[in-house]
Each structure stands twice: as structure tokens, then as C-alpha cells.
Short mmCIF file of C-alpha atoms and ligand atoms in Angstrom, two decimals:
data_model
loop_
_atom_site.label_atom_id
_atom_site.label_comp_id
_atom_site.label_asym_id
_atom_site.label_seq_id
_atom_site.Cartn_x
_atom_site.Cartn_y
_atom_site.Cartn_z
CA UNK A 1 -48.21 -14.50 -67.53
CA UNK A 2 -47.46 -12.95 -64.15
CA UNK A 3 -43.92 -12.82 -62.87
CA UNK A 4 -43.15 -14.02 -59.35
CA UNK A 5 -42.70 -10.43 -58.24
CA UNK A 6 -46.12 -9.45 -59.58
CA UNK A 7 -47.69 -12.44 -57.87
CA UNK A 8 -46.10 -11.46 -54.57
CA UNK A 9 -47.18 -7.85 -54.97
CA UNK A 10 -50.66 -9.15 -55.67
CA UNK A 11 -50.72 -10.53 -52.15
CA UNK A 12 -50.44 -14.17 -53.17
CA UNK A 13 -47.59 -14.97 -50.81
CA UNK A 14 -48.40 -17.54 -48.16
CA UNK A 15 -51.68 -18.37 -49.83
CA UNK A 16 -52.84 -21.67 -48.38
CA UNK A 17 -55.46 -23.58 -50.30
CA UNK A 18 -57.62 -26.54 -49.44
CA UNK A 19 -56.29 -27.41 -46.02
CA UNK A 20 -58.47 -30.51 -45.86
CA UNK A 21 -57.25 -33.90 -44.70
CA UNK A 22 -56.41 -36.23 -47.54
CA UNK A 23 -58.28 -39.24 -46.27
CA UNK A 24 -55.77 -41.77 -47.57
CA UNK A 25 -55.67 -45.33 -46.22
CA UNK A 26 -53.37 -44.62 -43.27
CA UNK A 27 -55.03 -41.33 -42.41
CA UNK A 28 -51.55 -39.88 -42.76
CA UNK A 29 -50.99 -36.31 -43.74
CA UNK A 30 -47.91 -34.28 -44.56
CA UNK A 31 -46.96 -31.93 -41.78
CA UNK A 32 -46.86 -28.15 -42.11
CA UNK A 33 -44.28 -26.23 -40.09
CA UNK A 34 -44.63 -22.48 -39.67
CA UNK A 35 -42.68 -21.90 -36.49
CA UNK A 36 -40.52 -23.57 -33.84
CA UNK A 37 -41.07 -23.84 -30.12
CA UNK A 38 -42.11 -20.76 -28.18
CA UNK A 39 -40.33 -22.00 -25.04
CA UNK A 40 -36.80 -22.11 -26.51
CA UNK A 41 -34.60 -19.19 -27.50
CA UNK A 42 -33.89 -20.61 -30.95
CA UNK A 43 -34.75 -19.36 -34.44
CA UNK A 44 -34.01 -20.55 -37.98
CA UNK A 45 -32.63 -18.47 -40.83
CA UNK A 46 -33.78 -19.76 -44.22
CA UNK A 47 -32.71 -18.53 -47.66
CA UNK A 48 -34.64 -19.33 -50.84
CA UNK A 49 -34.06 -19.67 -54.58
CA UNK A 50 -30.24 -19.18 -54.98
CA UNK A 51 -30.62 -17.79 -58.49
CA UNK A 52 -27.59 -15.56 -57.97
CA UNK A 53 -24.57 -17.70 -57.17
CA UNK A 54 -22.46 -14.75 -56.02
CA UNK A 55 -24.90 -13.78 -53.26
CA UNK A 56 -25.66 -17.42 -52.40
CA UNK A 57 -21.98 -18.03 -51.64
CA UNK A 58 -21.67 -14.65 -49.93
CA UNK A 59 -24.60 -15.38 -47.59
CA UNK A 60 -23.21 -18.86 -46.85
CA UNK A 61 -19.79 -17.41 -46.10
CA UNK A 62 -21.03 -14.61 -43.81
CA UNK A 63 -22.95 -17.19 -41.77
CA UNK A 64 -19.97 -19.54 -41.70
CA UNK A 65 -17.64 -16.78 -40.52
CA UNK A 66 -20.01 -16.19 -37.61
CA UNK A 67 -20.30 -19.91 -36.81
CA UNK A 68 -23.96 -20.05 -37.87
CA UNK A 69 -25.59 -22.88 -39.83
CA UNK A 70 -28.63 -22.11 -41.93
CA UNK A 71 -31.06 -23.75 -44.33
CA UNK A 72 -31.09 -23.08 -48.07
CA UNK A 73 -34.04 -23.79 -50.36
CA UNK A 74 -32.58 -23.52 -53.86
CA UNK A 75 -34.71 -23.95 -56.96
CA UNK A 76 -33.58 -27.08 -58.82
CA UNK A 77 -32.89 -25.02 -61.94
CA UNK A 78 -30.46 -22.90 -59.94
CA UNK A 79 -28.67 -26.10 -58.88
CA UNK A 80 -28.62 -27.36 -62.49
CA UNK A 81 -27.19 -24.03 -63.66
CA UNK A 82 -24.36 -24.34 -61.15
CA UNK A 83 -23.57 -27.85 -62.42
CA UNK A 84 -23.72 -26.91 -66.09
CA UNK A 85 -22.56 -23.28 -66.28
CA UNK A 86 -21.28 -22.02 -62.93
CA UNK A 87 -20.51 -18.36 -62.35
CA UNK A 88 -16.76 -17.73 -62.46
CA UNK A 89 -15.16 -18.85 -59.18
CA UNK A 90 -18.46 -20.37 -58.01
CA UNK A 91 -17.97 -23.96 -59.14
CA UNK A 92 -19.27 -26.60 -56.71
CA UNK A 93 -21.34 -23.99 -54.86
CA UNK A 94 -23.52 -26.65 -53.22
CA UNK A 95 -20.64 -28.74 -51.97
CA UNK A 96 -19.07 -25.61 -50.55
CA UNK A 97 -22.25 -24.60 -48.73
CA UNK A 98 -22.53 -28.14 -47.38
CA UNK A 99 -18.92 -28.04 -46.16
CA UNK A 100 -19.74 -24.82 -44.32
CA UNK A 101 -22.34 -26.82 -42.38
CA UNK A 102 -25.46 -25.50 -44.11
CA UNK A 103 -28.38 -27.73 -45.05
CA UNK A 104 -30.83 -27.92 -47.96
CA UNK A 105 -34.55 -28.15 -48.52
CA UNK A 106 -36.49 -28.95 -51.70
CA UNK A 107 -37.97 -25.88 -53.42
CA UNK A 108 -39.10 -27.63 -56.67
CA UNK A 109 -37.16 -27.88 -59.92
CA UNK A 110 -38.73 -24.97 -61.83
CA UNK A 111 -40.20 -22.79 -59.06
CA UNK A 112 -43.74 -22.80 -60.51
CA UNK A 113 -47.03 -21.59 -59.08
CA UNK A 114 -48.23 -25.06 -58.05
CA UNK A 115 -51.92 -24.15 -57.65
CA UNK A 116 -53.05 -26.30 -60.60
CA UNK A 117 -50.33 -28.98 -60.61
CA UNK A 118 -51.32 -32.63 -60.05
CA UNK A 119 -49.53 -34.84 -57.54
CA UNK A 120 -48.03 -36.78 -60.45
CA UNK A 121 -46.66 -33.62 -62.01
CA UNK A 122 -45.30 -32.42 -58.67
CA UNK A 123 -43.55 -35.71 -57.99
CA UNK A 124 -42.05 -36.40 -61.42
CA UNK A 125 -41.46 -32.91 -62.76
CA UNK A 126 -40.59 -30.97 -59.60
CA UNK A 127 -39.79 -32.89 -56.39
CA UNK A 128 -37.78 -35.87 -57.65
CA UNK A 129 -35.82 -33.90 -60.29
CA UNK A 130 -34.84 -31.41 -57.55
CA UNK A 131 -33.45 -34.24 -55.43
CA UNK A 132 -31.54 -35.64 -58.41
CA UNK A 133 -30.04 -32.23 -59.18
CA UNK A 134 -28.94 -31.68 -55.58
CA UNK A 135 -27.36 -35.12 -55.26
CA UNK A 136 -25.56 -34.62 -58.56
CA UNK A 137 -24.26 -31.27 -57.33
CA UNK A 138 -23.15 -32.74 -53.99
CA UNK A 139 -21.78 -35.92 -55.54
CA UNK A 140 -23.50 -38.06 -52.90
CA UNK A 141 -26.92 -39.04 -51.53
CA UNK A 142 -28.52 -36.35 -49.39
CA UNK A 143 -31.25 -36.48 -46.74
CA UNK A 144 -33.24 -33.36 -47.61
CA UNK A 145 -34.57 -31.61 -44.51
CA UNK A 146 -37.89 -30.16 -45.69
CA UNK A 147 -39.99 -29.07 -48.68
CA UNK A 148 -40.93 -25.44 -49.21
CA UNK A 149 -43.48 -24.69 -51.93
CA UNK A 150 -42.81 -21.58 -54.06
CA UNK A 151 -44.92 -18.65 -52.77
CA UNK A 152 -46.00 -20.81 -49.81
CA UNK A 153 -48.88 -22.33 -51.80
CA UNK A 154 -50.14 -25.59 -50.31
CA UNK A 155 -52.68 -27.79 -52.12
CA UNK A 156 -54.22 -31.25 -51.67
CA UNK A 157 -52.08 -32.47 -54.58
CA UNK A 158 -49.00 -31.26 -52.70
CA UNK A 159 -49.99 -33.15 -49.54
CA UNK A 160 -50.42 -36.23 -51.70
CA UNK A 161 -47.09 -35.74 -53.51
CA UNK A 162 -45.23 -35.19 -50.22
CA UNK A 163 -46.67 -38.36 -48.67
CA UNK A 164 -45.52 -40.30 -51.73
CA UNK A 165 -41.98 -38.87 -51.75
CA UNK A 166 -40.68 -39.51 -48.24
CA UNK A 167 -43.08 -37.31 -46.26
CA UNK A 168 -40.81 -34.31 -45.74
CA UNK A 169 -42.18 -31.60 -43.46
CA UNK A 170 -43.70 -28.74 -45.50
CA UNK A 171 -41.74 -25.78 -44.16
CA UNK A 172 -43.36 -22.36 -44.45
CA UNK A 173 -42.23 -19.40 -42.32
CA UNK A 174 -43.37 -17.06 -39.57
CA UNK A 175 -41.48 -13.90 -40.61
CA UNK A 176 -41.09 -12.87 -44.26
CA UNK A 177 -38.40 -10.17 -44.38
CA UNK A 178 -39.52 -9.20 -47.93
CA UNK A 179 -35.99 -8.74 -49.19
CA UNK A 180 -37.00 -9.00 -52.86
CA UNK A 181 -39.75 -6.40 -52.54
CA UNK A 182 -38.06 -3.43 -50.88
CA UNK A 183 -37.01 -0.29 -52.72
CA UNK A 184 -33.25 -0.40 -53.43
CA UNK A 185 -32.49 2.82 -51.56
CA UNK A 186 -33.88 1.68 -48.21
CA UNK A 187 -33.76 -2.10 -48.40
CA UNK A 188 -31.47 -2.51 -45.41
CA UNK A 189 -33.71 -0.41 -43.18
CA UNK A 190 -36.85 -2.16 -44.38
CA UNK A 191 -35.43 -5.64 -43.77
CA UNK A 192 -33.99 -4.77 -40.37
CA UNK A 193 -37.18 -3.10 -39.22
CA UNK A 194 -39.22 -6.23 -40.09
CA UNK A 195 -36.55 -8.37 -38.46
CA UNK A 196 -36.51 -6.37 -35.23
CA UNK A 197 -40.28 -6.63 -34.96
CA UNK A 198 -39.95 -10.41 -35.08
CA UNK A 199 -37.18 -11.14 -32.61
CA UNK A 200 -38.79 -13.92 -30.59
CA UNK A 201 -38.42 -17.60 -29.80
CA UNK A 202 -39.13 -20.05 -32.59
CA UNK A 203 -39.31 -17.72 -35.59
CA UNK A 204 -38.55 -19.09 -39.04
CA UNK A 205 -37.28 -16.18 -41.13
CA UNK A 206 -37.76 -16.16 -44.90
CA UNK A 207 -35.06 -14.45 -46.93
CA UNK A 208 -33.45 -14.85 -50.35
CA UNK A 209 -29.88 -14.95 -51.56
CA UNK A 210 -29.94 -11.38 -52.85
CA UNK A 211 -27.73 -8.36 -52.30
CA UNK A 212 -30.04 -6.67 -49.80
CA UNK A 213 -29.93 -9.68 -47.51
CA UNK A 214 -26.16 -10.15 -47.88
CA UNK A 215 -25.75 -6.51 -46.82
CA UNK A 216 -27.76 -6.76 -43.60
CA UNK A 217 -26.92 -10.29 -42.52
CA UNK A 218 -24.05 -9.40 -40.18
CA UNK A 219 -26.26 -6.84 -38.43
CA UNK A 220 -29.06 -9.40 -38.16
CA UNK A 221 -26.68 -11.82 -36.44
CA UNK A 222 -25.66 -9.04 -34.02
CA UNK A 223 -29.33 -8.40 -33.19
CA UNK A 224 -30.00 -12.10 -32.59
CA UNK A 225 -27.02 -12.28 -30.26
CA UNK A 226 -28.15 -9.19 -28.35
CA UNK A 227 -31.64 -10.69 -28.02
CA UNK A 228 -30.22 -13.98 -26.74
CA UNK A 229 -31.65 -15.93 -29.68
CA UNK A 230 -29.62 -18.75 -31.15
CA UNK A 231 -29.86 -19.31 -34.92
CA UNK A 232 -30.07 -23.06 -35.62
CA UNK A 233 -30.68 -25.07 -38.80
CA UNK A 234 -34.36 -25.53 -39.58
CA UNK A 235 -34.02 -29.31 -39.05
CA UNK A 236 -32.98 -28.65 -35.45
CA UNK A 237 -35.94 -26.32 -34.91
CA UNK A 238 -38.32 -28.93 -36.37
CA UNK A 239 -36.83 -31.81 -34.35
CA UNK A 240 -37.29 -29.78 -31.15
CA UNK A 241 -41.04 -29.59 -31.82
CA UNK A 242 -41.26 -33.33 -31.15
CA UNK A 243 -39.33 -33.26 -27.89
CA UNK A 244 -41.43 -33.47 -24.73
CA UNK A 245 -42.14 -30.29 -22.80
CA UNK A 246 -39.75 -29.71 -19.93
CA UNK A 247 -41.20 -31.34 -16.81
CA UNK A 248 -40.93 -29.61 -13.43
CA UNK A 249 -38.26 -31.31 -11.33
CA UNK A 250 -39.27 -29.82 -7.97
CA UNK A 251 -41.64 -31.40 -5.47
CA UNK A 252 -40.05 -34.84 -5.70
ZN1 LIG B 1 -38.77 -19.27 -53.93
#
């Protein structure tokens, strides 16, 4: 059994399988988002998994202190753990992140490799139980902003499952800052160097709630500011994709 880290090292990140249309009755198909608009100076910071409650809260707080709202994709089991056995002083983590203005996306209950999972399994064992866990943690209904498959794996069964569970956008990313793969001694430099190479309109950055990211986040926000890029929640970046292109106003 491969661990997630081994899978990632094996180059399986962002593996996209079977990108064929589903051919269902309405001809509908779940939508894949990899990036925002190229004509707007906006980017989205996204943080996955939330296994470590200390760094999840830390990341949320750093962003909040800088007036930035971001998007978190916790695994459902991480949410359940916070409900059932929270880290000391980290009770109600999800309500606290919500109160800071952050938003949430579905990242499955158990964070599996979904390559061989059926739509039924995805819906009843992963997608719906995630939503139930989040709403229990928040104490209220929640309109989830997107779905992100673990390791970025997209299958026909996933398209099917997404269409049958509210048709959330499938949110991948355009810049993976590889914060769980860097060597401890130069993690900050490695993350920042990847980040600086991807300072451009519309990027969706993939990070995790780990120490390395918590350590560089303030500097990242400085770099965004210097580059004139505004970090917005992923839902804002996605909504902007549907807005009409700016029309020239001259010549009237
Ligand atoms: Zn993940």
C-alpha cells in the first residue's frame, strides 16, 4: 500500500484520467477549474487536508490578520477528528475559520486514491459524509464552494458523482507549491521560489496546512502585494470566469 507521499513522489499528482464526456441525458458535465481569469489581477490561495489542527488555525489566523480570505479543503476525517477529539485549545476549529471569513471545499471523507471508486461509492462514502461532517462542525447548513479530488485525480465516476451531488465545480490548481515534499532545511526557500515563478493573474495556488507553509505565508502575502495581485476566495475567482469580458467603451 503506497502512502500519499510515495504516490506524489511517483509523479501521480494531477493525474487526469478519462476526460471523456459523460453522455448523460442532459449532456451536462461537471466543470473543471484549473485557473482564474488572465485579465484580472486576482489569485486564490487554497489549503488542503487540515490534518494538523495547530497549523490549520495558524494559517487561518495569519491570513485573517492580513485581511485575506482563503479556501480550505479539509479531509472529512480531519473535520470529524476536530468534532470528536480536538487538539487542546483548537475546539470548534471550523467555526473559527468560518468566522475569519474563510470558505470550504469538499476534499472527500477519507482522502482516498479515487481511481477505482464507483460513483455510488464516491457519493455515499466520500462526498455526502464530508458535507455532513462539515455541517456538524459548523452547526449549520453550508453551501460548499467546490470539490477537490485527492491528488487531483479525475475519473468518469467522479464526473457522474459530482453531477448527482449538486454539480460543484471540480477545483484543481495551476501552481502546486509542493509544501509537503520539500526537505525540512530549505522548505521556505523551495516554496517561495516556486511561488515567485508563478506570480501572475488568475493562479490557483495549492498548499497544505503544514508548518512550512505557515512559516512562509506572511512573506507570500508581501510578494502578492508587491506584484499587485489580490488574493480572493476561490469562489470569487470561479464566479469571475462567468462574467462577460470587459467591452471597450470608446467609439460610442
Ligand atoms: Zn489532499
